[in-house]
Amino acid sequence: MFHHQPLSGQTALITGASRGIGAAIAAELAAAGATVVVNYAHSETAAAALVTSIAAAGGKAWSLKANVANEEEVEAMVKQILERENRIDILINNAGITKDGLLMRMKTADWQSVIDLNLTGVFLCSRAVSRAMLKARSGRIINITSVVALMGNPGQANYSAAKAGVIGLTRSTAAEFASRGVTVNAVAPGFIATDMTKELESEAILRSIPLGRMGSTKEVAGVVRFLAADPAASYITGQVLQVDGGMVMR
Ligand code: NAP
């Protein structure tokens, strides 16, 4: 049988990979041959179970705890990966949280914690891997943003601002790293069935999606795999790829 392993020999760090979209991305990149580092902040058991299931499927993975909103923890995480694997080829900035509430009543702490993880965390991880990627003159950074960055959403001023910030960060980083062969792109999911959205599924939401259903984590992971692949996506940089069932057409 012919097993095509386009990412074999590469190391991929996926932040927030213990559950949801991140876990699906980790499984997908491992199936494509990458050695996958499963980052998590709290869900140690889930991260360990994912590592075990990837290994059982013939893939390579290990888990690493770090709060990606914390500069010291991010630096230590990347140092540990470079010591163990000698390389980081792919960074998927996926870790994210919501703290929803109407702006008028939004607590400053709920604004700040969402900005700290969803935006500053992307900056911290991108900066931490940049030296290794620029030196290697190759690399892929894929940032998970959201369609709400493009359309706004009542109750998500903090989240949509952070995710819109990620798009600006993606484009500027892409412009800075392009001459060294490192591409930087964003994926903007619509409504994907995960813990984050489990209370959201409703008739109104489904009506706003032309394809008429929530997306699956696999449908996001497949696009990330494409953006990580060579030569499939090696000429794509600074782009935002929507995976939203047609919610936002522009
Ligand atoms: P999820 O199921 O709630 O999972 C979130 C992941 O982030 C978990 O693995 C969690 O790990 C991790 N995480 C949380 N705080 C962290 C921290 N401080 N440091 C490191 N990791 C941390 O969320 P999801 O739905 O898969 O979302 C994944 C990404 O896609 C997020 O960036 C989200 O904004 C984006 N997105 C999701 C949707 C959707 O419809 N679901 C749509 C658009 C965009 P622990 O449990 O260990 O904390």
Tab-separated table of N, CA and C and ligand atoms in Angstrom, residues 15-23 39-44 46-47 66-70 93-98 117-118 144-148 159 163 187-197 200 214-215 217 220, ligand 1:
chain	number	residue	atom	x	y	z
A	15	THR	N	-0.942	24.660	19.445
A	15	THR	CA	-1.340	25.161	20.763
A	15	THR	C	-2.809	24.828	21.006
A	16	GLY	N	-3.143	24.564	22.273
A	16	GLY	CA	-4.525	24.225	22.627
A	16	GLY	C	-5.010	23.003	21.881
A	17	ALA	N	-4.200	21.928	21.945
A	17	ALA	CA	-4.502	20.738	21.133
A	17	ALA	C	-5.136	19.613	21.935
A	18	SER	N	-5.498	19.875	23.172
A	18	SER	CA	-6.071	18.797	23.992
A	18	SER	C	-7.501	18.461	23.595
A	19	ARG	N	-8.200	19.441	23.005
A	19	ARG	CA	-9.630	19.244	22.697
A	19	ARG	C	-9.946	19.934	21.379
A	20	GLY	N	-11.149	19.680	20.873
A	20	GLY	CA	-11.733	20.473	19.799
A	20	GLY	C	-10.911	20.526	18.514
A	21	ILE	N	-10.866	21.709	17.917
A	21	ILE	CA	-10.209	21.899	16.623
A	21	ILE	C	-8.721	21.555	16.720
A	22	GLY	N	-8.064	21.967	17.802
A	22	GLY	CA	-6.628	21.699	17.965
A	22	GLY	C	-6.327	20.214	17.975
A	23	ALA	N	-7.161	19.435	18.656
A	23	ALA	CA	-6.957	17.980	18.714
A	23	ALA	C	-7.102	17.371	17.319
A	39	ASN	N	0.185	20.833	22.714
A	39	ASN	CA	0.197	21.781	23.847
A	39	ASN	C	-1.181	21.838	24.493
A	40	TYR	N	-1.193	21.997	25.825
A	40	TYR	CA	-2.451	22.167	26.562
A	40	TYR	C	-2.164	23.023	27.777
A	41	ALA	N	-3.224	23.534	28.407
A	41	ALA	CA	-3.040	24.340	29.620
A	41	ALA	C	-3.614	23.647	30.847
A	42	HIS	N	-4.741	22.949	30.695
A	42	HIS	CA	-5.401	22.323	31.844
A	42	HIS	C	-5.706	20.844	31.617
A	43	SER	N	-6.109	20.480	30.403
A	43	SER	CA	-6.671	19.145	30.142
A	43	SER	C	-5.585	18.102	29.914
A	44	GLU	N	-4.869	17.783	30.999
A	44	GLU	CA	-3.744	16.846	30.898
A	44	GLU	C	-4.192	15.453	30.440
A	46	ALA	N	-6.868	14.570	28.694
A	46	ALA	CA	-7.282	14.584	27.283
A	46	ALA	C	-6.060	14.650	26.374
A	47	ALA	N	-5.058	15.460	26.756
A	47	ALA	CA	-3.840	15.563	25.939
A	47	ALA	C	-3.118	14.220	25.887
A	66	ALA	N	1.674	24.270	28.766
A	66	ALA	CA	2.111	25.668	28.837
A	66	ALA	C	0.898	26.558	28.618
A	67	ASN	N	0.816	27.613	29.399
A	67	ASN	CA	-0.186	28.655	29.165
A	67	ASN	C	0.383	29.583	28.095
A	68	VAL	N	-0.198	29.577	26.908
A	68	VAL	CA	0.424	30.339	25.816
A	68	VAL	C	0.208	31.848	25.942
A	69	ALA	N	-0.521	32.276	26.955
A	69	ALA	CA	-0.608	33.717	27.231
A	69	ALA	C	0.556	34.187	28.102
A	70	ASN	N	1.390	33.251	28.555
A	70	ASN	CA	2.485	33.577	29.472
A	70	ASN	C	3.840	33.508	28.756
A	93	ASN	N	-1.218	28.228	15.710
A	93	ASN	CA	-1.717	29.021	16.841
A	93	ASN	C	-3.227	28.831	16.920
A	94	ASN	N	-3.620	27.867	17.750
A	94	ASN	CA	-5.028	27.476	17.826
A	94	ASN	C	-5.673	27.777	19.183
A	95	ALA	N	-4.885	27.834	20.256
A	95	ALA	CA	-5.466	28.004	21.599
A	95	ALA	C	-6.336	29.250	21.633
A	96	GLY	N	-7.520	29.116	22.202
A	96	GLY	CA	-8.414	30.278	22.277
A	96	GLY	C	-9.512	30.044	23.285
A	97	ILE	N	-10.028	31.154	23.826
A	97	ILE	CA	-11.149	31.094	24.773
A	97	ILE	C	-12.170	32.161	24.407
A	98	THR	N	-13.375	32.014	24.953
A	98	THR	CA	-14.378	33.079	24.865
A	98	THR	C	-14.771	33.498	26.279
A	117	LEU	N	-4.811	35.781	25.631
A	117	LEU	CA	-4.615	34.445	25.048
A	117	LEU	C	-4.795	34.480	23.527
A	118	ASN	N	-5.906	35.035	23.046
A	118	ASN	CA	-6.258	34.884	21.631
A	118	ASN	C	-5.413	35.753	20.695
A	144	ILE	N	-5.355	30.392	13.855
A	144	ILE	CA	-6.801	30.155	13.798
A	144	ILE	C	-7.514	31.427	14.268
A	145	THR	N	-8.158	32.110	13.329
A	145	THR	CA	-8.951	33.288	13.656
A	145	THR	C	-10.414	32.857	13.652
A	146	SER	N	-11.327	33.709	13.216
A	146	SER	CA	-12.755	33.367	13.233
A	146	SER	C	-13.499	34.264	12.255
A	147	VAL	N	-14.619	33.781	11.741
A	147	VAL	CA	-15.441	34.654	10.886
A	147	VAL	C	-15.955	35.876	11.643
A	148	VAL	N	-16.051	35.794	12.973
A	148	VAL	CA	-16.551	36.969	13.696
A	148	VAL	C	-15.563	38.134	13.622
A	159	TYR	N	-13.591	39.043	21.877
A	159	TYR	CA	-13.178	37.919	21.022
A	159	TYR	C	-12.990	38.366	19.567
A	163	LYS	N	-9.562	38.393	17.411
A	163	LYS	CA	-9.465	37.615	16.176
A	163	LYS	C	-9.188	38.505	14.964
A	187	VAL	N	-6.662	30.791	9.251
A	187	VAL	CA	-7.871	30.044	8.906
A	187	VAL	C	-9.002	30.624	9.761
A	188	ALA	N	-10.102	30.970	9.108
A	188	ALA	CA	-11.234	31.576	9.807
A	188	ALA	C	-12.424	30.623	9.795
A	189	PRO	N	-12.576	29.817	10.855
A	189	PRO	CA	-13.745	28.928	10.907
A	189	PRO	C	-15.019	29.710	11.200
A	190	GLY	N	-16.136	29.152	10.760
A	190	GLY	CA	-17.449	29.662	11.163
A	190	GLY	C	-17.870	28.936	12.424
A	191	PHE	N	-19.064	28.320	12.421
A	191	PHE	CA	-19.505	27.576	13.606
A	191	PHE	C	-19.095	26.114	13.482
A	192	ILE	N	-18.185	25.702	14.351
A	192	ILE	CA	-17.669	24.338	14.353
A	192	ILE	C	-18.121	23.679	15.656
A	193	ALA	N	-18.585	22.454	15.573
A	193	ALA	CA	-19.092	21.764	16.766
A	193	ALA	C	-17.941	21.361	17.688
A	194	THR	N	-17.778	22.100	18.797
A	194	THR	CA	-16.771	21.795	19.836
A	194	THR	C	-17.354	22.217	21.182
A	195	ASP	N	-16.558	22.047	22.242
A	195	ASP	CA	-16.992	22.505	23.574
A	195	ASP	C	-17.340	23.997	23.546
A	196	MET	N	-16.567	24.768	22.728
A	196	MET	CA	-16.749	26.225	22.710
A	196	MET	C	-18.145	26.619	22.221
A	197	THR	N	-18.714	25.811	21.343
A	197	THR	CA	-19.993	26.179	20.717
A	197	THR	C	-21.147	25.283	21.160
A	200	LEU	N	-24.428	26.843	21.646
A	200	LEU	CA	-24.839	27.836	20.657
A	200	LEU	C	-25.757	27.318	19.560
A	214	MET	N	-23.555	23.034	11.178
A	214	MET	CA	-22.274	23.368	11.792
A	214	MET	C	-21.172	22.606	11.046
A	215	GLY	N	-19.954	23.124	11.131
A	215	GLY	CA	-18.820	22.409	10.551
A	215	GLY	C	-18.244	21.427	11.561
A	217	THR	N	-14.702	19.507	13.222
A	217	THR	CA	-13.286	19.839	13.468
A	217	THR	C	-12.402	19.297	12.334
A	220	VAL	N	-11.960	21.672	9.468
A	220	VAL	CA	-10.963	22.724	9.685
A	220	VAL	C	-9.562	22.121	9.564
B	1	NAP	P1	-12.216	24.387	22.671
B	1	NAP	O1	-12.868	23.117	22.271
B	1	NAP	O2	-12.780	25.196	23.788
B	1	NAP	O3	-10.675	24.083	22.976
B	1	NAP	C1	-9.816	25.111	23.359
B	1	NAP	C2	-8.413	24.589	23.471
B	1	NAP	O4	-7.566	25.683	23.880
B	1	NAP	C3	-8.258	23.499	24.506
B	1	NAP	O5	-7.390	22.503	24.021
B	1	NAP	C4	-7.632	24.231	25.682
B	1	NAP	O6	-6.800	23.397	26.459
B	1	NAP	C5	-6.788	25.266	24.983
B	1	NAP	N1	-6.444	26.385	25.864
B	1	NAP	C6	-7.267	27.166	26.598
B	1	NAP	N2	-6.563	28.071	27.289
B	1	NAP	C7	-5.245	27.856	26.984
B	1	NAP	C8	-4.032	28.473	27.373
B	1	NAP	N3	-4.015	29.500	28.219
B	1	NAP	N4	-2.878	27.980	26.863
B	1	NAP	C9	-2.877	26.924	26.015
B	1	NAP	N5	-3.999	26.314	25.602
B	1	NAP	C10	-5.169	26.779	26.090
B	1	NAP	O7	-12.121	25.392	21.445
B	1	NAP	P2	-12.258	25.118	19.854
B	1	NAP	O8	-13.658	25.336	19.486
B	1	NAP	O9	-11.564	23.869	19.476
B	1	NAP	O10	-11.430	26.379	19.304
B	1	NAP	C11	-10.082	26.283	18.849
B	1	NAP	C12	-9.713	27.585	18.154
B	1	NAP	O11	-10.607	27.805	17.067
B	1	NAP	C13	-9.830	28.824	19.045
B	1	NAP	O12	-8.818	29.744	18.716
B	1	NAP	C14	-11.193	29.371	18.671
B	1	NAP	O13	-11.281	30.749	18.933
B	1	NAP	C15	-11.212	29.067	17.190
B	1	NAP	N6	-12.540	29.046	16.592
B	1	NAP	C16	-13.478	28.140	16.989
B	1	NAP	C17	-14.726	28.145	16.386
B	1	NAP	C18	-15.802	27.172	16.748
B	1	NAP	O14	-16.915	27.314	16.213
B	1	NAP	N7	-15.563	26.201	17.623
B	1	NAP	C19	-15.010	29.086	15.384
B	1	NAP	C20	-14.041	29.989	15.008
B	1	NAP	C21	-12.809	29.953	15.614
B	1	NAP	P3	-7.070	23.127	28.032
B	1	NAP	O15	-8.397	22.426	28.128
B	1	NAP	O16	-5.916	22.286	28.418
B	1	NAP	O17	-7.088	24.485	28.669
